[in-house]
Amino acid sequence: MFICNHCPYVKSIRERIVRDTRELQQYGINSIAIMSNDPAEYAEDSFDNMKLAAQQYGYPFPYVWDETQQVARITARSAPGFLRLQCGPRIAVPRPSGCLAQGGGSDAPRDLFNAMKQVAQTGKGPQEQIASMGCSIKWRHES
């Protein structure tokens, strides 16, 4: 998944990401989070702040920095973004504070969790999927 520290969408689902990735480990599904933003423009996304966030929220997955932004250039569109291997739906209906997103609370459908569980059980993701919504990748300005 592509996440970062400053995005209101990520902040609004961070606890659900931790919960779902922990539960998915029971189905043999592991996760990795990639941060591809330029921390020179977004200090909250610095590597030191990534380490703090991972510790503060107890991330049960590696949280790595795509320093060159090469991984994002190939695959990502937004954070939170979930790679479409077998599935890539939204984790839940987001409702970040300060954004005009439609949403639901902690009782929102667990779209990504249910899709990944289906992949683990059947080898195939759901036919219909709702894409995740989030902030765009903050690209480094080339000089």
Short mmCIF file of C-alpha atoms in Angstrom, two decimals:
data_model
loop_
_atom_site.label_atom_id
_atom_site.label_comp_id
_atom_site.label_asym_id
_atom_site.label_seq_id
_atom_site.Cartn_x
_atom_site.Cartn_y
_atom_site.Cartn_z
CA MET A 1 0.00 0.00 0.00
CA PHE A 2 1.06 3.58 -0.55
CA ILE A 3 0.58 5.73 2.54
CA CYS A 4 2.14 8.82 4.07
CA ASN A 5 1.97 10.71 7.34
CA HIS A 6 0.40 14.01 6.26
CA CYS A 7 -2.58 12.82 4.18
CA PRO A 8 -5.97 13.31 5.86
CA TYR A 9 -7.30 10.21 4.09
CA VAL A 10 -4.53 8.06 5.55
CA LYS A 11 -4.99 9.64 8.98
CA SER A 12 -8.71 8.85 8.87
CA ILE A 13 -8.13 5.11 8.25
CA ARG A 14 -4.78 4.50 9.98
CA GLU A 15 -6.29 2.47 12.82
CA ARG A 16 -8.29 0.38 10.33
CA ILE A 17 -5.16 -0.27 8.28
CA VAL A 18 -3.43 -1.60 11.40
CA ARG A 19 -6.44 -3.70 12.41
CA ASP A 20 -6.99 -5.16 8.95
CA THR A 21 -3.35 -5.93 8.22
CA ARG A 22 -3.03 -7.71 11.57
CA GLU A 23 -6.16 -9.77 10.89
CA LEU A 24 -5.06 -10.56 7.32
CA GLN A 25 -1.87 -12.15 8.68
CA GLN A 26 -4.14 -14.95 9.98
CA TYR A 27 -4.96 -15.71 6.32
CA GLY A 28 -1.30 -15.71 5.26
CA ILE A 29 -1.47 -12.21 3.78
CA ASN A 30 1.35 -9.84 4.71
CA SER A 31 1.55 -6.16 3.92
CA ILE A 32 4.09 -3.46 3.22
CA ALA A 33 3.55 0.30 3.23
CA ILE A 34 5.47 2.55 0.86
CA MET A 35 5.85 6.32 1.28
CA SER A 36 6.81 8.00 -1.98
CA ASN A 37 6.26 11.69 -1.25
CA ASP A 38 9.02 14.28 -1.38
CA PRO A 39 9.77 15.04 2.30
CA ALA A 40 11.55 18.27 1.31
CA GLU A 41 8.09 19.64 0.52
CA TYR A 42 6.18 17.72 3.22
CA ALA A 43 8.28 17.53 6.39
CA GLU A 44 5.63 15.39 8.10
CA ASP A 45 6.56 12.66 5.61
CA SER A 46 10.28 12.61 6.49
CA PHE A 47 11.96 9.28 7.16
CA ASP A 48 12.33 10.16 10.87
CA ASN A 49 8.60 10.94 11.06
CA MET A 50 7.83 7.70 9.23
CA LYS A 51 9.69 5.79 11.96
CA LEU A 52 7.78 7.70 14.64
CA ALA A 53 4.41 6.98 13.00
CA ALA A 54 5.22 3.29 12.60
CA GLN A 55 6.10 3.08 16.29
CA GLN A 56 3.23 5.28 17.53
CA TYR A 57 0.56 3.34 15.63
CA GLY A 58 2.17 -0.08 15.98
CA TYR A 59 2.39 -0.84 12.27
CA PRO A 60 2.51 -4.63 11.88
CA PHE A 61 4.18 -4.22 8.47
CA PRO A 62 7.35 -2.65 7.09
CA TYR A 63 6.94 1.07 6.32
CA VAL A 64 9.52 1.93 3.68
CA TRP A 65 10.57 5.09 1.87
CA ASP A 66 10.57 5.15 -1.92
CA GLU A 67 13.34 7.75 -1.89
CA THR A 68 13.83 7.80 -5.67
CA GLN A 69 10.06 7.69 -6.32
CA GLN A 70 10.68 4.95 -8.90
CA VAL A 71 8.19 2.52 -7.34
CA ALA A 72 5.49 5.19 -7.30
CA ARG A 73 6.17 6.18 -10.90
CA ILE A 74 5.46 2.62 -11.95
CA THR A 75 2.47 1.81 -9.77
CA ALA A 76 0.95 4.51 -7.55
CA ARG A 77 -1.69 7.11 -8.11
CA SER A 78 -2.57 8.22 -4.59
CA ALA A 79 -2.12 7.59 -0.90
CA PRO A 80 -3.71 5.56 0.45
CA GLY A 81 -3.40 3.41 -2.62
CA PHE A 82 -3.51 -0.35 -2.72
CA LEU A 83 -1.73 -2.23 -5.48
CA ARG A 84 -3.99 -4.17 -7.77
CA LEU A 85 -2.51 -7.65 -7.91
CA GLN A 86 -5.66 -9.65 -7.29
CA CYS A 87 -7.58 -6.71 -5.90
CA GLY A 88 -7.07 -3.07 -5.10
CA PRO A 89 -10.28 -1.70 -3.65
CA ARG A 90 -10.64 0.94 -1.01
CA ILE A 91 -10.01 -0.10 2.59
CA ALA A 92 -13.26 1.54 3.73
CA VAL A 93 -15.34 4.60 3.00
CA PRO A 94 -12.97 7.43 4.00
CA ARG A 95 -14.03 10.48 5.96
CA PRO A 96 -10.99 12.60 6.71
CA SER A 97 -11.52 15.79 8.63
CA GLY A 98 -11.12 18.83 6.46
CA CYS A 99 -11.86 16.99 3.21
CA LEU A 100 -15.01 16.78 1.17
CA ALA A 101 -15.09 13.00 1.18
CA GLN A 102 -18.21 10.98 1.63
CA GLY A 103 -17.78 8.49 4.32
CA GLY A 104 -18.65 6.27 7.16
CA GLY A 105 -17.29 5.57 10.58
CA SER A 106 -15.65 2.52 12.06
CA ASP A 107 -18.68 0.46 11.03
CA ALA A 108 -18.03 1.16 7.32
CA PRO A 109 -17.77 -1.91 5.07
CA ARG A 110 -14.31 -3.48 5.12
CA ASP A 111 -13.91 -3.58 1.34
CA LEU A 112 -10.18 -4.27 1.13
CA PHE A 113 -10.15 -6.69 4.07
CA ASN A 114 -13.03 -8.71 2.60
CA ALA A 115 -11.45 -8.70 -0.87
CA MET A 116 -8.08 -9.87 0.45
CA LYS A 117 -9.74 -12.54 2.58
CA GLN A 118 -11.53 -13.74 -0.58
CA VAL A 119 -8.19 -13.87 -2.41
CA ALA A 120 -6.69 -15.95 0.40
CA GLN A 121 -9.64 -18.35 0.38
CA THR A 122 -10.32 -18.64 -3.36
CA GLY A 123 -7.26 -17.28 -5.17
CA LYS A 124 -9.38 -14.62 -6.87
CA GLY A 125 -10.49 -11.13 -5.92
CA PRO A 126 -13.99 -9.75 -6.35
CA GLN A 127 -15.12 -8.84 -9.85
CA GLU A 128 -16.46 -5.43 -8.83
CA GLN A 129 -14.21 -3.12 -6.83
CA ILE A 130 -14.37 0.50 -5.74
CA ALA A 131 -11.01 2.22 -6.12
CA SER A 132 -9.33 3.77 -3.12
CA MET A 133 -9.42 7.53 -2.71
CA GLY A 134 -6.63 9.68 -1.41
CA CYS A 135 -4.08 12.41 -1.95
CA SER A 136 -1.87 12.46 -5.01
CA ILE A 137 1.79 11.51 -4.75
CA LYS A 138 3.86 14.61 -3.97
CA TRP A 139 6.50 14.44 -6.68
CA ARG A 140 10.02 15.80 -6.24
CA HIS A 141 10.65 18.89 -8.31
CA GLU A 142 13.48 18.17 -10.71
CA SER A 143 15.94 21.02 -11.09
#
